[in-house]
Amino acid sequence: MLALLAARQCGCDEPLRVRRAESTRRVLNLELNKDRDVQRIHGSGVNTLDIDPVEGKYMLSGGSDGVIAIYDLENATKRQQYTCKAICTVGRSHGHVHKYSVETVQWYPCDTGMFTSSSFDKTLKIWDTNRLLPAEVFSFEGTVYCHHMSPVATKHCLIAVGTRNPKVQLCDLKSGSCTHILQGHRGEVLSVRWSPRHEHILVTASADSKVRIWDVRKASGSLILLDQHNGEIAKSSSEAGTIANSFVYTIGTIANSLVHSIRTIAIVFSWDS
């Protein structure tokens, strides 16, 4: 790190390199908190977690038992050792509980009044947090593996959904229907992720061992295709080259860990994306 700082001071390195090095160092030094615990609610494995982006106070969890729990992370007691309590649950006795394993949960990016969940029971549910009841339910033909809402969108309310079907589906919260289908993958879609900077850019990963980058405003297919051979740029759009130059570096730092010869199961944007 000292060598990087010295190189930055003399202008030999860009600020971005120092930032990446420090971010990597912090991630590698992460360890479990010995003073804080979480109340056990799930009877089996926990598949998914999400902390609300507004206050950072509430955490969602979804388990392989179909149960969803909401925890209050704030330590109101100010004691050093503290257990985060579940403030409400969608348990097995709840009338609208998922029948099978919950694969993804996510808070609505703007407030904690709404959250979403998707499950192996082929549904995506939009929940009213205060009433703890589904306000909308989207049903699909195949098992739902993942979904994601854009954290920065202002011009759309689309939820990207990955299922056993190779077509990526976009559900519109305003209309309550599936409005778009993105075709290109040849296997089940295992991970979807909106760009944290550009609201119309979506990244998807499939069991066909390929990662695709889409501009959902265009009907000409994916902009960029990545596979175990370092990928190729789609030629279907005249603007693909320009957009590719803008976004290839967004995922460049994680491409090596994303693209495998077997399958890709998760997409994570780099710190500087």
mmCIF file of C-alpha atoms in Angstrom:
data_model
loop_
_atom_site.group_PDB
_atom_site.id
_atom_site.type_symbol
_atom_site.label_atom_id
_atom_site.label_comp_id
_atom_site.label_asym_id
_atom_site.label_seq_id
_atom_site.Cartn_x
_atom_site.Cartn_y
_atom_site.Cartn_z
ATOM 1 C CA MET A 1 0.000 0.000 0.000
ATOM 2 C CA LEU A 2 2.839 2.410 0.768
ATOM 3 C CA ALA A 3 4.276 1.750 -2.682
ATOM 4 C CA LEU A 4 0.910 2.547 -4.256
ATOM 5 C CA LEU A 5 0.606 5.785 -2.285
ATOM 6 C CA ALA A 6 4.101 6.805 -3.309
ATOM 7 C CA ALA A 7 3.317 6.053 -6.957
ATOM 8 C CA ARG A 8 0.118 8.084 -6.677
ATOM 9 C CA GLN A 9 1.933 11.050 -5.131
ATOM 10 C CA CYS A 10 4.392 11.197 -7.993
ATOM 11 C CA GLY A 11 1.628 10.796 -10.572
ATOM 12 C CA CYS A 12 2.642 7.342 -11.794
ATOM 13 C CA ASP A 13 -0.688 5.687 -10.888
ATOM 14 C CA GLU A 14 -4.306 6.749 -11.292
ATOM 15 C CA PRO A 15 -6.468 7.370 -8.176
ATOM 16 C CA LEU A 16 -8.713 4.485 -9.235
ATOM 17 C CA ARG A 17 -5.932 1.941 -8.723
ATOM 18 C CA VAL A 18 -5.370 3.063 -5.136
ATOM 19 C CA ARG A 19 -9.093 2.938 -4.473
ATOM 20 C CA ARG A 20 -9.364 -0.605 -5.816
ATOM 21 C CA ALA A 21 -6.372 -1.758 -3.791
ATOM 22 C CA GLU A 22 -7.793 -0.316 -0.573
ATOM 23 C CA SER A 23 -11.251 -1.773 -1.256
ATOM 24 C CA THR A 24 -9.727 -5.195 -1.867
ATOM 25 C CA ARG A 25 -7.662 -4.963 1.317
ATOM 26 C CA ARG A 26 -10.751 -4.164 3.380
ATOM 27 C CA VAL A 27 -12.752 -7.029 1.873
ATOM 28 C CA LEU A 28 -9.966 -9.523 2.577
ATOM 29 C CA ASN A 29 -9.826 -8.338 6.199
ATOM 30 C CA LEU A 30 -13.532 -8.891 6.853
ATOM 31 C CA GLU A 31 -14.370 -11.199 9.758
ATOM 32 C CA LEU A 32 -17.388 -12.147 11.834
ATOM 33 C CA ASN A 33 -18.492 -9.690 14.502
ATOM 34 C CA LYS A 34 -17.965 -11.379 17.871
ATOM 35 C CA ASP A 35 -20.258 -8.963 19.717
ATOM 36 C CA ARG A 36 -23.355 -9.065 17.528
ATOM 37 C CA ASP A 37 -25.632 -12.001 16.765
ATOM 38 C CA VAL A 38 -28.928 -12.495 14.917
ATOM 39 C CA GLN A 39 -31.982 -14.216 16.323
ATOM 40 C CA ARG A 40 -32.515 -17.628 14.750
ATOM 41 C CA ILE A 41 -35.806 -17.808 12.868
ATOM 42 C CA HIS A 42 -35.232 -20.131 9.940
ATOM 43 C CA GLY A 43 -35.424 -23.862 10.486
ATOM 44 C CA SER A 44 -33.015 -24.546 7.621
ATOM 45 C CA GLY A 45 -30.527 -22.709 5.418
ATOM 46 C CA VAL A 46 -30.681 -18.961 4.775
ATOM 47 C CA ASN A 47 -30.446 -18.311 1.026
ATOM 48 C CA THR A 48 -30.647 -14.546 0.748
ATOM 49 C CA LEU A 49 -30.195 -11.344 2.777
ATOM 50 C CA ASP A 50 -30.779 -7.668 2.041
ATOM 51 C CA ILE A 51 -30.232 -4.573 4.208
ATOM 52 C CA ASP A 52 -32.413 -1.582 3.442
ATOM 53 C CA PRO A 53 -30.487 1.056 1.457
ATOM 54 C CA VAL A 54 -32.282 4.026 3.016
ATOM 55 C CA GLU A 55 -31.521 3.751 6.742
ATOM 56 C CA GLY A 56 -29.383 0.626 6.892
ATOM 57 C CA LYS A 57 -31.504 -0.384 9.869
ATOM 58 C CA TYR A 58 -33.649 -3.282 8.683
ATOM 59 C CA MET A 59 -32.561 -6.597 7.188
ATOM 60 C CA LEU A 60 -34.580 -9.085 5.151
ATOM 61 C CA SER A 61 -33.801 -12.789 5.120
ATOM 62 C CA GLY A 62 -35.245 -15.590 3.029
ATOM 63 C CA GLY A 63 -34.746 -19.273 3.757
ATOM 64 C CA SER A 64 -34.989 -22.634 2.078
ATOM 65 C CA ASP A 65 -37.991 -23.277 4.338
ATOM 66 C CA GLY A 66 -39.948 -20.555 2.480
ATOM 67 C CA VAL A 67 -39.925 -18.249 5.513
ATOM 68 C CA ILE A 68 -39.141 -14.515 5.288
ATOM 69 C CA ALA A 69 -37.985 -12.532 8.327
ATOM 70 C CA ILE A 70 -37.343 -8.838 8.979
ATOM 71 C CA TYR A 71 -34.738 -7.898 11.588
ATOM 72 C CA ASP A 72 -34.037 -4.622 13.358
ATOM 73 C CA LEU A 73 -30.259 -4.158 13.261
ATOM 74 C CA GLU A 74 -30.146 -1.098 15.518
ATOM 75 C CA ASN A 75 -28.578 -1.638 18.931
ATOM 76 C CA ALA A 76 -30.938 0.405 21.084
ATOM 77 C CA THR A 77 -29.479 -1.024 24.318
ATOM 78 C CA LYS A 78 -25.986 0.336 23.503
ATOM 79 C CA ARG A 79 -24.520 -2.808 25.035
ATOM 80 C CA GLN A 80 -21.392 -4.244 23.485
ATOM 81 C CA GLN A 81 -22.932 -7.675 22.999
ATOM 82 C CA TYR A 82 -26.257 -7.549 21.226
ATOM 83 C CA THR A 83 -28.642 -9.905 19.401
ATOM 84 C CA CYS A 84 -30.620 -8.444 16.507
ATOM 85 C CA LYS A 85 -34.272 -9.381 16.976
ATOM 86 C CA ALA A 86 -36.772 -10.334 14.291
ATOM 87 C CA ILE A 87 -39.596 -7.783 14.331
ATOM 88 C CA CYS A 88 -41.907 -9.729 11.997
ATOM 89 C CA THR A 89 -41.943 -12.907 9.933
ATOM 90 C CA VAL A 90 -43.833 -14.508 7.078
ATOM 91 C CA GLY A 91 -43.851 -17.936 8.690
ATOM 92 C CA ARG A 92 -45.225 -21.300 7.655
ATOM 93 C CA SER A 93 -48.609 -20.463 9.183
ATOM 94 C CA HIS A 94 -48.909 -17.234 7.174
ATOM 95 C CA GLY A 95 -51.577 -17.398 4.496
ATOM 96 C CA HIS A 96 -49.292 -15.993 1.789
ATOM 97 C CA VAL A 97 -46.024 -17.718 2.642
ATOM 98 C CA HIS A 98 -43.951 -19.070 -0.244
ATOM 99 C CA LYS A 99 -44.534 -22.788 -0.733
ATOM 100 C CA TYR A 100 -40.894 -23.557 -1.465
ATOM 101 C CA SER A 101 -37.424 -22.107 -1.000
ATOM 102 C CA VAL A 102 -37.044 -18.309 -1.139
ATOM 103 C CA GLU A 103 -34.143 -17.497 -3.466
ATOM 104 C CA THR A 104 -34.046 -13.677 -3.435
ATOM 105 C CA VAL A 105 -35.365 -10.880 -1.223
ATOM 106 C CA GLN A 106 -34.878 -7.164 -1.865
ATOM 107 C CA TRP A 107 -36.049 -3.934 -0.304
ATOM 108 C CA TYR A 108 -37.653 -1.314 -2.512
ATOM 109 C CA PRO A 109 -34.727 1.067 -3.169
ATOM 110 C CA CYS A 110 -36.561 4.242 -2.101
ATOM 111 C CA ASP A 111 -38.122 3.266 1.237
ATOM 112 C CA THR A 112 -38.857 0.327 3.515
ATOM 113 C CA GLY A 113 -42.602 0.349 2.900
ATOM 114 C CA MET A 114 -42.252 -2.348 0.269
ATOM 115 C CA PHE A 115 -40.052 -5.354 -0.442
ATOM 116 C CA THR A 116 -39.940 -8.184 -2.966
ATOM 117 C CA SER A 117 -39.321 -11.920 -2.791
ATOM 118 C CA SER A 118 -39.003 -14.704 -5.346
ATOM 119 C CA SER A 119 -39.149 -18.431 -4.830
ATOM 120 C CA PHE A 120 -38.915 -21.907 -6.279
ATOM 121 C CA ASP A 121 -42.740 -21.898 -6.179
ATOM 122 C CA LYS A 122 -42.574 -19.957 -9.504
ATOM 123 C CA THR A 123 -43.721 -16.631 -8.064
ATOM 124 C CA LEU A 124 -42.392 -13.129 -7.482
ATOM 125 C CA LYS A 125 -44.250 -11.324 -4.697
ATOM 126 C CA ILE A 126 -44.411 -7.586 -4.025
ATOM 127 C CA TRP A 127 -45.019 -7.085 -0.303
ATOM 128 C CA ASP A 128 -46.580 -4.255 1.678
ATOM 129 C CA THR A 129 -44.242 -4.135 4.684
ATOM 130 C CA ASN A 130 -46.712 -2.523 7.085
ATOM 131 C CA ARG A 131 -49.522 -4.994 6.385
ATOM 132 C CA LEU A 132 -47.155 -7.886 5.634
ATOM 133 C CA LEU A 133 -49.379 -8.866 2.723
ATOM 134 C CA PRO A 134 -48.564 -9.213 -0.985
ATOM 135 C CA ALA A 135 -49.729 -6.225 -3.027
ATOM 136 C CA GLU A 136 -48.942 -8.022 -6.301
ATOM 137 C CA VAL A 137 -47.966 -11.539 -7.336
ATOM 138 C CA PHE A 138 -46.252 -12.385 -10.629
ATOM 139 C CA SER A 139 -46.449 -16.033 -11.686
ATOM 140 C CA PHE A 140 -44.055 -17.757 -14.086
ATOM 141 C CA GLU A 141 -43.950 -21.060 -15.945
ATOM 142 C CA GLY A 142 -40.602 -22.125 -14.517
ATOM 143 C CA THR A 143 -38.722 -22.016 -11.235
ATOM 144 C CA VAL A 144 -37.636 -18.490 -10.268
ATOM 145 C CA TYR A 145 -33.930 -18.275 -9.420
ATOM 146 C CA CYS A 146 -33.414 -14.545 -8.948
ATOM 147 C CA HIS A 147 -34.753 -11.030 -9.408
ATOM 148 C CA HIS A 148 -33.460 -7.495 -9.017
ATOM 149 C CA MET A 149 -34.739 -3.895 -9.008
ATOM 150 C CA SER A 150 -32.563 -1.037 -10.162
ATOM 151 C CA PRO A 151 -31.215 1.046 -7.243
ATOM 152 C CA VAL A 152 -30.989 4.186 -9.402
ATOM 153 C CA ALA A 153 -33.963 4.011 -11.790
ATOM 154 C CA THR A 154 -36.097 7.138 -12.151
ATOM 155 C CA LYS A 155 -37.681 6.457 -15.555
ATOM 156 C CA HIS A 156 -38.882 2.885 -15.057
ATOM 157 C CA CYS A 157 -40.104 0.486 -12.363
ATOM 158 C CA LEU A 158 -38.875 -2.750 -13.899
ATOM 159 C CA ILE A 159 -37.897 -5.873 -12.007
ATOM 160 C CA ALA A 160 -35.592 -8.236 -13.881
ATOM 161 C CA VAL A 161 -36.395 -11.900 -13.245
ATOM 162 C CA GLY A 162 -34.310 -14.987 -13.994
ATOM 163 C CA THR A 163 -36.082 -18.340 -14.250
ATOM 164 C CA ARG A 164 -35.551 -21.843 -15.596
ATOM 165 C CA ASN A 165 -36.632 -20.409 -18.943
ATOM 166 C CA PRO A 166 -33.628 -18.958 -20.834
ATOM 167 C CA LYS A 167 -35.564 -15.753 -21.510
ATOM 168 C CA VAL A 168 -34.995 -12.906 -19.042
ATOM 169 C CA GLN A 169 -38.319 -11.362 -18.057
ATOM 170 C CA LEU A 170 -38.935 -7.748 -17.022
ATOM 171 C CA CYS A 171 -41.928 -7.099 -14.763
ATOM 172 C CA ASP A 172 -43.377 -3.592 -14.550
ATOM 173 C CA LEU A 173 -44.601 -2.518 -11.108
ATOM 174 C CA LYS A 174 -46.736 0.236 -12.644
ATOM 175 C CA SER A 175 -48.742 -2.006 -14.966
ATOM 176 C CA GLY A 176 -48.517 -5.191 -12.914
ATOM 177 C CA SER A 177 -47.505 -7.280 -15.917
ATOM 178 C CA CYS A 178 -44.445 -8.740 -17.632
ATOM 179 C CA THR A 179 -43.741 -6.171 -20.332
ATOM 180 C CA HIS A 180 -40.398 -7.216 -21.826
ATOM 181 C CA ILE A 181 -38.536 -10.415 -22.681
ATOM 182 C CA LEU A 182 -34.789 -10.504 -23.337
ATOM 183 C CA GLN A 183 -33.724 -13.410 -25.540
ATOM 184 C CA GLY A 184 -30.191 -14.655 -26.017
ATOM 185 C CA HIS A 185 -29.293 -17.134 -23.296
ATOM 186 C CA ARG A 186 -29.560 -20.857 -24.006
ATOM 187 C CA GLY A 187 -29.766 -22.057 -20.426
ATOM 188 C CA GLU A 188 -31.601 -21.168 -17.233
ATOM 189 C CA VAL A 189 -30.917 -17.631 -15.985
ATOM 190 C CA LEU A 190 -29.193 -17.864 -12.603
ATOM 191 C CA SER A 191 -28.379 -14.226 -11.834
ATOM 192 C CA VAL A 192 -29.581 -10.763 -12.880
ATOM 193 C CA ARG A 193 -28.241 -7.372 -11.807
ATOM 194 C CA TRP A 194 -28.971 -3.782 -12.801
ATOM 195 C CA SER A 195 -26.082 -1.362 -13.117
ATOM 196 C CA PRO A 196 -25.633 0.827 -10.000
ATOM 197 C CA ARG A 197 -24.981 3.826 -12.260
ATOM 198 C CA HIS A 198 -26.986 3.445 -15.478
ATOM 199 C CA GLU A 199 -30.657 2.639 -15.009
ATOM 200 C CA HIS A 200 -31.220 0.952 -18.387
ATOM 201 C CA ILE A 201 -28.207 -1.372 -18.270
ATOM 202 C CA LEU A 202 -28.810 -4.932 -17.090
ATOM 203 C CA VAL A 203 -26.318 -7.786 -16.646
ATOM 204 C CA THR A 204 -27.477 -11.406 -16.719
ATOM 205 C CA ALA A 205 -25.714 -14.730 -16.195
ATOM 206 C CA SER A 206 -26.872 -18.149 -17.290
ATOM 207 C CA ALA A 207 -26.168 -21.853 -16.999
ATOM 208 C CA ASP A 208 -24.925 -21.616 -20.592
ATOM 209 C CA SER A 209 -21.703 -20.192 -19.056
ATOM 210 C CA LYS A 210 -22.256 -16.742 -20.561
ATOM 211 C CA VAL A 211 -22.723 -13.250 -19.142
ATOM 212 C CA ARG A 212 -24.722 -10.789 -21.242
ATOM 213 C CA ILE A 213 -25.008 -7.011 -20.909
ATOM 214 C CA TRP A 214 -28.258 -5.448 -22.137
ATOM 215 C CA ASP A 215 -29.662 -2.000 -22.774
ATOM 216 C CA VAL A 216 -33.348 -2.681 -22.088
ATOM 217 C CA ARG A 217 -34.396 0.239 -24.300
ATOM 218 C CA LYS A 218 -33.155 -1.620 -27.381
ATOM 219 C CA ALA A 219 -34.783 -4.555 -29.135
ATOM 220 C CA SER A 220 -31.620 -5.623 -30.937
ATOM 221 C CA GLY A 221 -30.307 -8.150 -28.419
ATOM 222 C CA SER A 222 -27.511 -7.947 -25.875
ATOM 223 C CA LEU A 223 -24.773 -5.355 -26.260
ATOM 224 C CA ILE A 224 -21.919 -7.501 -24.983
ATOM 225 C CA LEU A 225 -21.451 -11.248 -24.637
ATOM 226 C CA LEU A 226 -18.859 -12.682 -22.252
ATOM 227 C CA ASP A 227 -17.898 -16.334 -22.082
ATOM 228 C CA GLN A 228 -14.909 -18.431 -21.052
ATOM 229 C CA HIS A 229 -13.106 -17.260 -24.200
ATOM 230 C CA ASN A 230 -13.161 -13.606 -23.018
ATOM 231 C CA GLY A 231 -16.404 -12.873 -24.844
ATOM 232 C CA GLU A 232 -17.317 -10.918 -27.914
ATOM 233 C CA ILE A 233 -19.152 -7.699 -28.666
ATOM 234 C CA ALA A 234 -22.564 -8.095 -30.234
ATOM 235 C CA LYS A 235 -22.832 -6.597 -33.732
ATOM 236 C CA SER A 236 -26.590 -6.227 -33.753
ATOM 237 C CA SER A 237 -26.542 -2.566 -32.725
ATOM 238 C CA SER A 238 -24.679 0.245 -34.432
ATOM 239 C CA GLU A 239 -24.026 1.744 -31.020
ATOM 240 C CA ALA A 240 -22.778 -1.472 -29.445
ATOM 241 C CA GLY A 241 -19.133 -0.521 -29.858
ATOM 242 C CA THR A 242 -19.572 2.821 -28.118
ATOM 243 C CA ILE A 243 -21.572 1.391 -25.254
ATOM 244 C CA ALA A 244 -19.213 -1.555 -24.942
ATOM 245 C CA ASN A 245 -16.289 0.796 -24.464
ATOM 246 C CA SER A 246 -18.226 2.491 -21.664
ATOM 247 C CA PHE A 247 -19.252 -0.631 -19.800
ATOM 248 C CA VAL A 248 -16.641 -3.281 -20.383
ATOM 249 C CA TYR A 249 -14.494 -1.728 -17.649
ATOM 250 C CA THR A 250 -17.460 -1.723 -15.280
ATOM 251 C CA ILE A 251 -17.325 -5.480 -15.061
ATOM 252 C CA GLY A 252 -13.697 -5.884 -16.060
ATOM 253 C CA THR A 253 -12.456 -6.247 -12.508
ATOM 254 C CA ILE A 254 -14.874 -9.086 -11.801
ATOM 255 C CA ALA A 255 -15.118 -10.784 -15.187
ATOM 256 C CA ASN A 256 -12.521 -13.407 -14.306
ATOM 257 C CA SER A 257 -14.540 -14.549 -11.303
ATOM 258 C CA LEU A 258 -17.871 -14.392 -13.132
ATOM 259 C CA VAL A 259 -17.235 -16.277 -16.335
ATOM 260 C CA HIS A 260 -16.609 -19.982 -15.910
ATOM 261 C CA SER A 261 -16.648 -22.941 -18.214
ATOM 262 C CA ILE A 262 -19.365 -24.577 -16.105
ATOM 263 C CA ARG A 263 -21.886 -21.915 -15.079
ATOM 264 C CA THR A 264 -22.213 -18.476 -13.535
ATOM 265 C CA ILE A 265 -24.347 -18.256 -10.399
ATOM 266 C CA ALA A 266 -23.891 -14.673 -9.223
ATOM 267 C CA ILE A 267 -23.170 -11.165 -10.453
ATOM 268 C CA VAL A 268 -21.452 -8.623 -8.222
ATOM 269 C CA PHE A 269 -20.520 -5.157 -9.415
ATOM 270 C CA SER A 270 -17.094 -3.858 -8.476
ATOM 271 C CA TRP A 271 -16.710 -1.006 -5.988
ATOM 272 C CA ASP A 272 -16.002 1.518 -8.741
ATOM 273 C CA SER A 273 -18.837 0.467 -11.060
#
